[in-house]
Coordinates of C-alpha atoms and ligand atoms in Angstrom, one line a residue:
M1166 CA 0.0 0.0 0.0
Q1167 CA 1.3 3.6 -0.8
T1168 CA 1.0 5.9 2.1
Y1169 CA 0.3 9.5 1.7
K1170 CA 1.0 12.8 3.6
L1171 CA -2.5 14.2 4.4
G1172 CA -3.8 17.3 6.0
V1173 CA -7.2 17.6 7.6
I1174 CA -8.6 21.2 8.1
G1175 CA -11.1 21.2 11.0
T1176 CA -11.0 19.1 14.1
G1177 CA -14.8 18.8 14.7
Y1178 CA -16.3 15.4 14.8
V1179 CA -15.9 14.7 11.1
G1180 CA -12.3 16.2 10.8
L1181 CA -10.9 14.6 14.0
V1182 CA -12.4 11.1 13.3
T1183 CA -11.1 11.4 9.6
A1184 CA -7.6 12.4 10.8
A1185 CA -7.4 9.7 13.4
C1186 CA -8.7 6.9 11.2
L1187 CA -6.6 7.9 8.2
A1188 CA -3.6 7.8 10.6
E1189 CA -4.7 4.4 11.8
I1190 CA -4.8 2.9 8.4
G1191 CA -1.1 4.0 7.8
H1192 CA -1.0 7.5 6.4
D1193 CA 0.9 10.4 7.9
V1194 CA -1.6 13.0 9.0
I1195 CA -1.5 16.5 10.3
A1196 CA -4.9 17.9 11.6
L1197 CA -5.2 21.6 11.7
D1198 CA -7.7 23.9 13.7
V1199 CA -7.7 27.6 14.2
D1200 CA -8.8 27.0 17.8
E1201 CA -5.5 27.0 19.7
G1202 CA -7.2 25.7 22.9
K1203 CA -8.5 22.6 21.0
I1204 CA -5.2 21.9 19.4
S1205 CA -3.2 22.2 22.6
N1206 CA -5.8 19.9 24.4
L1207 CA -5.5 17.3 21.5
R1208 CA -1.7 17.5 21.8
S1209 CA -2.2 16.5 25.4
G1210 CA -4.7 13.9 24.6
V1211 CA -7.8 15.6 25.7
M1212 CA -10.7 14.9 23.3
P1213 CA -13.2 17.8 22.5
I1214 CA -16.0 15.4 21.8
H1215 CA -17.5 12.1 23.3
E1216 CA -17.0 9.4 20.6
P1217 CA -16.5 5.8 21.4
G1218 CA -13.0 4.5 20.2
L1219 CA -11.8 7.9 19.1
S1220 CA -9.5 8.7 22.1
E1221 CA -7.8 5.3 21.7
L1222 CA -7.1 6.0 18.1
V1223 CA -5.8 9.5 18.8
H1224 CA -3.5 8.1 21.6
R1225 CA -2.2 5.3 19.6
N1226 CA -1.2 7.4 16.6
S1227 CA -0.3 10.7 18.2
G1228 CA 3.3 11.6 17.9
R1229 CA 3.8 8.9 15.1
R1230 CA 1.6 9.2 12.2
L1231 CA -0.9 11.9 13.7
R1232 CA 0.0 15.5 14.7
F1233 CA -1.9 18.6 15.4
T1234 CA -1.3 22.2 14.5
T1235 CA -2.8 25.6 14.0
S1236 CA -0.3 26.5 11.3
Y1237 CA -1.3 26.2 7.5
D1238 CA 2.4 26.6 6.8
E1239 CA 3.0 23.3 8.4
V1240 CA 0.3 21.5 6.5
V1241 CA -0.1 22.8 2.9
P1242 CA 3.4 22.8 1.6
W1243 CA 3.9 19.4 3.0
T1244 CA 0.8 17.5 2.1
D1245 CA -0.3 15.4 -1.1
V1246 CA -4.0 15.9 -0.2
V1247 CA -5.7 18.2 2.1
F1248 CA -9.2 17.3 3.4
I1249 CA -11.6 20.2 4.3
A1250 CA -13.8 19.3 7.2
V1251 CA -14.9 22.5 8.6
G1252 CA -18.6 23.2 9.8
T1253 CA -21.2 24.3 7.2
P1254 CA -24.0 25.5 9.6
S1255 CA -27.4 26.8 8.3
D1256 CA -28.3 30.5 8.2
S1257 CA -31.8 31.6 9.3
N1258 CA -33.2 30.9 5.7
G1259 CA -31.9 27.3 5.7
D1260 CA -29.1 28.4 3.4
V1261 CA -25.8 26.8 4.0
E1262 CA -23.2 29.2 5.6
L1263 CA -19.9 28.7 3.6
R1264 CA -17.8 31.2 5.6
Y1265 CA -15.6 28.7 7.1
V1266 CA -15.1 26.7 3.9
W1267 CA -14.0 29.9 2.1
Q1268 CA -11.7 30.9 5.0
A1269 CA -9.9 27.4 4.6
V1270 CA -9.9 27.8 0.8
D1271 CA -8.3 31.2 0.8
T1272 CA -5.7 30.2 3.4
I1273 CA -4.8 27.1 1.5
A1274 CA -4.4 29.2 -1.6
H1275 CA -1.9 31.4 0.1
H1276 CA 0.3 28.5 1.1
V1277 CA 0.3 26.3 -2.0
H1278 CA 3.6 25.9 -3.8
R1279 CA 3.1 22.8 -5.7
P1280 CA 0.3 20.7 -7.2
L1281 CA -2.3 19.6 -4.6
I1282 CA -5.5 17.8 -4.3
V1283 CA -8.2 19.3 -2.2
A1284 CA -10.8 16.8 -1.0
V1285 CA -14.0 18.5 0.4
K1286 CA -15.6 16.6 3.2
S1287 CA -17.8 19.3 4.6
T1288 CA -21.4 19.1 3.4
V1289 CA -21.8 21.8 0.7
P1290 CA -24.4 22.7 -1.8
V1291 CA -24.2 21.2 -5.4
G1292 CA -21.7 23.2 -7.4
T1293 CA -19.6 24.3 -4.4
C1294 CA -16.6 22.1 -5.4
D1295 CA -16.6 23.6 -8.9
M1296 CA -16.6 27.1 -7.3
I1297 CA -13.8 26.2 -4.9
E1298 CA -11.6 24.8 -7.7
K1299 CA -12.0 28.0 -9.7
R1300 CA -11.3 30.3 -6.8
L1301 CA -8.1 28.3 -5.8
R1302 CA -6.8 28.1 -9.3
E1303 CA -7.3 31.9 -9.9
M1304 CA -5.7 32.8 -6.5
V1305 CA -2.7 30.4 -7.1
R1306 CA -2.3 31.6 -10.7
A1307 CA -2.1 35.2 -9.6
A1308 CA 0.5 34.3 -6.9
R1309 CA 2.6 31.5 -8.5
G1310 CA 1.7 31.1 -12.2
N1311 CA 0.0 28.4 -14.3
T1312 CA 2.2 25.5 -13.6
V1313 CA 1.2 25.4 -10.0
S1314 CA -2.4 26.5 -10.5
D1315 CA -3.1 23.9 -13.1
G1316 CA -2.0 21.2 -10.7
I1317 CA -4.7 22.0 -8.3
S1318 CA -7.7 19.7 -8.2
V1319 CA -10.8 19.6 -6.1
V1320 CA -12.6 16.4 -5.2
S1321 CA -15.9 15.9 -3.5
N1322 CA -15.7 13.2 -0.8
P1323 CA -18.7 13.5 1.5
E1324 CA -18.9 11.7 4.9
F1325 CA -21.7 9.6 6.2
L1326 CA -20.6 9.3 9.8
R1327 CA -23.1 8.9 12.6
E1328 CA -22.3 10.4 15.9
G1329 CA -21.7 7.8 18.6
R1330 CA -20.5 5.3 15.9
A1331 CA -18.4 7.6 13.8
V1332 CA -15.1 5.5 14.1
A1333 CA -16.9 2.3 13.1
D1334 CA -18.8 4.1 10.4
F1335 CA -15.3 5.2 9.0
M1336 CA -13.7 1.9 9.3
K1337 CA -16.5 -0.1 7.9
A1338 CA -18.1 2.5 5.6
D1339 CA -21.0 1.3 3.4
R1340 CA -19.4 3.2 0.6
I1341 CA -16.9 5.9 -0.2
V1342 CA -18.0 8.5 -2.7
I1343 CA -15.4 10.1 -4.8
G1344 CA -16.6 13.0 -7.2
S1345 CA -13.9 14.2 -9.5
S1346 CA -13.7 15.7 -12.9
E1347 CA -10.3 14.1 -13.6
P1348 CA -9.1 10.6 -13.2
E1349 CA -5.8 11.1 -11.4
P1350 CA -7.2 12.7 -8.2
A1351 CA -9.9 10.0 -8.1
R1352 CA -7.2 7.3 -8.3
V1353 CA -5.2 8.9 -5.5
L1354 CA -8.2 9.1 -3.3
K1355 CA -9.2 5.5 -3.9
E1356 CA -5.6 4.5 -3.1
I1357 CA -5.8 6.4 0.2
Y1358 CA -9.0 4.6 1.3
S1359 CA -7.9 1.2 -0.2
P1360 CA -6.9 -0.4 3.1
L1361 CA -10.5 -0.2 4.4
G1362 CA -11.7 -2.7 1.6
V1363 CA -15.1 -1.0 1.2
P1364 CA -17.1 -0.2 -2.0
F1365 CA -16.3 2.9 -4.0
V1366 CA -18.7 5.1 -6.0
F1367 CA -16.9 7.3 -8.7
C1368 CA -18.9 10.1 -10.2
D1369 CA -18.7 13.7 -11.1
R1370 CA -18.5 16.3 -8.4
R1371 CA -22.1 17.6 -8.5
S1372 CA -23.6 14.0 -8.2
S1373 CA -21.3 13.4 -5.2
E1374 CA -22.4 16.6 -3.5
L1375 CA -26.0 15.6 -4.1
I1376 CA -25.5 12.0 -2.9
K1377 CA -24.8 13.4 0.5
Y1378 CA -28.1 15.5 0.7
A1379 CA -30.1 12.8 -0.9
S1380 CA -29.0 10.2 1.6
N1381 CA -29.7 12.3 4.6
A1382 CA -33.1 13.5 3.1
F1383 CA -34.0 9.9 2.3
L1384 CA -33.3 8.7 5.9
A1385 CA -35.2 11.7 7.3
T1386 CA -38.1 10.9 5.1
K1387 CA -38.0 7.2 6.2
I1388 CA -38.3 8.4 9.8
S1389 CA -41.2 10.7 9.0
F1390 CA -42.8 7.9 7.1
I1391 CA -42.7 5.5 9.9
N1392 CA -43.9 8.3 12.3
S1393 CA -46.9 8.8 10.0
I1394 CA -47.6 5.0 10.0
A1395 CA -47.4 5.2 13.8
R1396 CA -50.3 7.9 13.8
L1397 CA -52.2 5.6 11.4
C1398 CA -51.7 2.6 13.8
E1399 CA -53.4 4.5 16.6
R1400 CA -56.4 5.1 14.4
V1401 CA -56.7 1.5 13.3
G1402 CA -55.5 -0.4 16.4
A1403 CA -52.1 -1.6 15.1
D1404 CA -48.8 -1.6 16.8
V1405 CA -46.1 0.4 14.9
V1406 CA -43.2 -1.6 16.5
K1407 CA -44.5 -4.8 14.9
V1408 CA -45.4 -3.1 11.6
A1409 CA -41.8 -1.7 11.3
E1410 CA -40.4 -5.1 12.3
G1411 CA -42.5 -6.7 9.6
M1412 CA -41.4 -4.1 7.0
G1413 CA -37.7 -4.1 8.0
Y1414 CA -37.2 -7.8 7.1
D1415 CA -37.8 -6.8 3.4
H1416 CA -34.2 -6.2 2.1
R1417 CA -35.6 -3.4 -0.1
I1418 CA -36.7 -1.5 3.1
M1419 CA -34.3 -2.5 5.9
P1420 CA -35.0 -2.0 9.6
E1421 CA -32.5 0.9 10.1
H1422 CA -34.1 4.3 10.6
L1423 CA -37.6 2.9 10.9
R1424 CA -38.1 3.5 14.5
A1425 CA -41.1 5.7 15.3
G1426 CA -40.7 8.4 18.1
L1427 CA -40.2 12.0 18.9
G1428 CA -38.7 12.7 15.5
Y1429 CA -35.2 13.3 14.2
G1430 CA -32.8 15.9 15.4
G1431 CA -29.0 16.5 15.6
S1432 CA -26.6 18.5 13.6
C1433 CA -27.3 16.8 10.2
F1434 CA -30.9 15.8 9.3
P1435 CA -32.7 19.1 10.1
K1436 CA -29.8 21.2 8.6
D1437 CA -29.5 19.1 5.5
T1438 CA -33.1 18.8 4.7
A1439 CA -33.5 22.6 5.0
A1440 CA -30.5 23.1 2.8
L1441 CA -31.7 20.7 0.1
L1442 CA -35.2 22.5 0.2
R1443 CA -33.3 25.8 -0.4
I1444 CA -31.3 24.3 -3.2
C1445 CA -34.7 23.1 -4.8
S1446 CA -36.4 26.4 -4.4
K1447 CA -33.4 28.2 -6.2
V1448 CA -33.7 25.8 -9.2
G1449 CA -37.6 26.0 -9.2
F1450 CA -38.2 22.4 -8.0
D1451 CA -41.0 21.7 -5.7
F1452 CA -39.8 18.6 -3.6
K1453 CA -43.1 17.8 -2.2
I1454 CA -42.2 14.5 -0.4
L1455 CA -39.3 16.2 1.4
K1456 CA -41.4 19.2 2.5
A1457 CA -44.0 16.8 4.0
A1458 CA -41.3 14.9 5.8
V1459 CA -39.9 18.0 7.3
E1460 CA -43.6 19.1 8.2
V1461 CA -44.3 15.7 9.9
N1462 CA -41.0 15.9 11.9
D1463 CA -41.9 19.5 13.1
S1464 CA -45.3 18.2 14.4
Q1465 CA -44.0 15.1 16.4
V1466 CA -43.4 17.1 19.5
D1467 CA -47.0 18.4 19.4
W1468 CA -48.2 14.9 19.0
V1469 CA -46.7 14.0 22.4
I1470 CA -48.0 17.2 23.9
D1471 CA -51.5 16.2 22.9
K1472 CA -51.0 12.9 24.6
L1473 CA -49.8 14.6 27.8
R1474 CA -52.9 16.9 27.8
A1475 CA -55.2 14.0 27.2
V1476 CA -54.0 12.3 30.4
L1477 CA -53.3 15.3 32.5
G1478 CA -55.6 18.0 31.3
E1479 CA -54.2 21.5 31.4
L1480 CA -50.5 21.3 32.0
A1481 CA -50.2 24.5 34.0
G1482 CA -49.4 23.7 37.6
K1483 CA -48.4 20.0 36.8
T1484 CA -44.9 18.6 37.1
V1485 CA -43.6 16.8 34.1
A1486 CA -40.4 14.5 34.3
V1487 CA -38.5 14.1 31.1
W1488 CA -35.8 11.5 30.8
G1489 CA -33.3 12.4 27.9
I1490 CA -31.9 15.7 26.7
A1491 CA -29.6 14.6 24.0
F1492 CA -30.9 14.3 20.3
K1493 CA -30.2 10.5 20.5
P1494 CA -28.5 8.1 23.0
N1495 CA -24.8 7.6 23.4
T1496 CA -23.9 11.3 22.7
D1497 CA -23.8 14.6 24.7
D1498 CA -25.0 16.5 21.7
T1499 CA -28.2 18.5 22.1
R1500 CA -28.2 20.3 18.8
E1501 CA -31.9 20.3 17.4
S1502 CA -32.7 17.8 20.0
P1503 CA -36.5 16.9 20.0
A1504 CA -36.2 16.4 23.7
L1505 CA -35.3 20.1 24.2
R1506 CA -38.2 21.1 21.9
L1507 CA -40.5 19.1 24.0
I1508 CA -39.2 20.5 27.3
S1509 CA -39.5 24.1 25.9
R1510 CA -43.1 23.5 24.8
V1511 CA -44.2 21.9 28.1
L1512 CA -42.7 24.8 30.0
Q1513 CA -44.5 27.3 27.7
L1514 CA -47.8 25.6 28.7
G1515 CA -47.0 26.4 32.3
A1516 CA -45.9 23.1 33.8
T1517 CA -42.9 22.5 35.9
V1518 CA -40.4 20.3 34.0
K1519 CA -37.7 18.2 35.6
A1520 CA -35.2 16.7 33.2
Y1521 CA -32.4 14.1 33.4
D1522 CA -29.9 12.9 30.9
P1523 CA -27.0 10.5 31.8
V1524 CA -24.5 12.7 29.8
A1525 CA -26.1 15.7 28.1
T1526 CA -26.9 19.1 29.6
P1527 CA -29.2 21.6 28.1
D1528 CA -27.2 24.4 26.4
G1529 CA -29.9 27.0 25.8
N1530 CA -31.7 29.1 28.3
L1531 CA -34.8 27.4 29.5
P1532 CA -36.2 29.4 32.4
G1533 CA -38.0 27.2 34.9
L1534 CA -36.3 23.9 33.9
V1535 CA -35.0 21.8 36.8
V1536 CA -32.1 19.7 35.7
C1537 CA -31.7 16.6 38.0
S1538 CA -28.6 14.6 38.6
D1539 CA -30.4 11.2 38.4
A1540 CA -33.4 9.5 37.0
A1541 CA -34.9 8.8 40.5
S1542 CA -34.9 12.5 41.7
C1543 CA -36.2 13.5 38.4
V1544 CA -39.4 11.6 38.7
K1545 CA -40.1 12.5 42.4
H1546 CA -43.6 13.8 42.8
A1547 CA -44.1 14.0 39.0
D1548 CA -47.5 14.0 37.4
A1549 CA -46.3 12.1 34.4
L1550 CA -42.9 10.8 32.9
V1551 CA -41.9 11.3 29.3
V1552 CA -39.0 9.2 28.0
A1553 CA -37.5 11.5 25.2
T1554 CA -34.2 9.7 24.4
E1555 CA -33.8 5.9 24.4
W1556 CA -30.8 5.7 26.7
A1557 CA -30.0 2.1 27.9
E1558 CA -30.3 3.3 31.4
F1559 CA -34.0 4.1 30.9
V1560 CA -34.7 0.9 29.0
N1561 CA -33.3 -1.1 31.9
M1562 CA -34.9 0.7 34.7
D1563 CA -36.8 -0.9 37.5
F1564 CA -40.3 0.7 36.9
T1565 CA -41.7 -0.5 40.3
S1566 CA -39.3 1.8 42.2
V1567 CA -39.9 4.5 39.6
R1568 CA -43.6 4.3 40.3
E1569 CA -43.2 4.7 44.0
Q1570 CA -41.5 8.1 43.5
M1571 CA -44.3 9.6 41.3
K1572 CA -47.4 11.4 42.1
N1573 CA -49.2 9.8 39.1
P1574 CA -48.1 6.6 37.5
I1575 CA -48.2 7.9 33.9
C1576 CA -45.5 7.0 31.5
I1577 CA -45.3 8.3 27.9
D1578 CA -42.7 6.4 26.0
A1579 CA -41.9 8.9 23.2
R1580 CA -39.2 6.6 21.7
N1581 CA -41.1 3.3 22.0
C1582 CA -38.0 1.9 23.7
L1583 CA -39.6 0.4 27.0
N1584 CA -41.1 -2.9 27.4
P1585 CA -44.8 -2.0 27.7
S1586 CA -45.8 -5.1 29.8
E1587 CA -43.1 -4.4 32.4
V1588 CA -44.3 -0.9 32.7
L1589 CA -47.8 -1.9 32.9
E1590 CA -47.1 -4.5 35.5
A1591 CA -45.3 -1.9 37.6
G1592 CA -48.7 -0.2 37.8
F1593 CA -48.2 2.5 35.2
R1594 CA -50.5 3.8 32.6
Y1595 CA -48.4 3.3 29.4
L1596 CA -48.7 5.3 26.3
G1597 CA -46.3 4.6 23.4
L1598 CA -46.5 6.2 20.1
G1599 CA -48.5 4.3 17.5
R1600 CA -48.9 1.3 19.9
S1601 CA -52.2 -0.5 20.4
I1602 CA -51.1 -1.2 24.1
S1603 CA -51.7 2.3 25.1
I1604 CA -54.2 1.3 27.8
G1605 CA -53.6 0.7 31.4
Ligands
UDX2541 C1 -26.9 11.3 10.6 C2 -26.6 10.3 9.4 O1 -27.0 9.0 9.8 C3 -25.2 10.3 9.0 O2 -25.0 9.4 7.8 C4 -24.9 11.7 8.5 O3 -23.5 11.9 8.0 C5 -25.0 12.7 9.7 O4 -26.4 12.6 10.1 P1 -26.5 11.4 13.1 O5 -27.1 12.8 13.1 O6 -25.3 11.2 14.0 O7 -26.1 10.9 11.6 O8 -27.6 10.4 13.8 P2 -28.7 9.3 13.3 O9 -28.3 8.1 14.1 O10 -28.9 9.1 11.9 O11 -30.0 9.8 14.0 C6 -30.5 11.1 13.6 C7 -31.8 11.4 14.2 O12 -32.9 10.6 13.8 C8 -31.8 11.2 15.8 O13 -32.5 12.3 16.4 C9 -32.6 9.9 16.1 O14 -33.1 9.9 17.3 C10 -33.5 9.9 14.9 N1 -34.0 8.7 14.5 C11 -33.0 7.7 14.0 C12 -35.3 8.2 14.7 O15 -36.1 8.9 15.1 N2 -35.7 7.0 14.2 C13 -34.8 6.1 13.7 O16 -35.2 5.1 13.4 C14 -33.5 6.5 13.6

């Protein structure tokens, strides 16, 4: 295997996981971030994020094949390929904010002295890699002439890493997408990833950029589809957990991302669906299915609120315990968390909310929210319990002792993660989402 000198710009969860995994498979890697505090922490082995397996990889490779820096001068003149893995947040219109990408591109351009491949990992709107290549070549041509500028190539190489499983998703990727307008950079990228032994998809840059949005939009739609089936289940007396199980065995459907619940959140699905809808509106395409998927997701919290009101009446003056703050289990990430949306709505309706999460803490300002240090104190004297994130700790809870703490034994399982008969046997009234066993 040929090893390469690789630079990774950005040490967020995509950049850091990419850098550590590329070092693990044998390449020499320098990861760069403009945040000096983050880099000095990484040099002393302190991880900026909670990601299983990551700290082991960083420790094993640090000082050998993995280094950290804040200096482009150390990276760009040295590297064969530089990966851009900076954040691309949404602005208030749902448009992708490319400020950090352009900062990285312009700084790379100032430091280029020889031919270079720039691989774009950040999720960017279709056509961005074309614009990056044009800008880089123009800037480099002005500074160093045609020979260097003609040797600059930009490749689209999107990531599909899930938080909480990012290292495993990198090492056992379902596919690696390489979007390139020339054969040589595509060959180099293929060789870099070849130790992984996973399938490759080679295509043009625009298709590659769209593969990322289309994949996330499809998964988000799959979740909204099963959430809609869950609503139908309640009307016809069926159980969505069984319906999803029965559907998931079909290899054309598959069981992943078919769990009904409080809806999707996190740093990708809400942002990428909004960005894709903005891309569509700019080219005059009405993406009806995706719009509906977003609408369904936006109303999932209200559905759970309706259930709470149906069992408690007016929420003002009541105490609601919420288990889960993170947008999904095994992460401390609360970005776009449906649990936080639920908490904020219940607070607005005048209830007292007590919340507990094994790892996450709410980042925003939620006046009136009582954050508890354990699951038991959270449910003390509560009128109802809502399970908003399916942490294993909640799934394995002894519900008889939980019931003893509560004022009213009402449990709304907003992730369909509990065993209903155990909860019912403990004396609770159990309400799942789209489950026929919502009696008690
Ligand atoms: C996602 C994509 O899976 C990944 O490929 C992409 O690169 C980044 O976005 P991530 O946001 O880490 O990854 O989480 P994921 O596990 O996909 O879950 C996203 C949201 O959907 C979570 O809020 C989760 O609770 C919800 N979800 C997931 C469901 O409601 N039901 C499901 O069946 C699966």
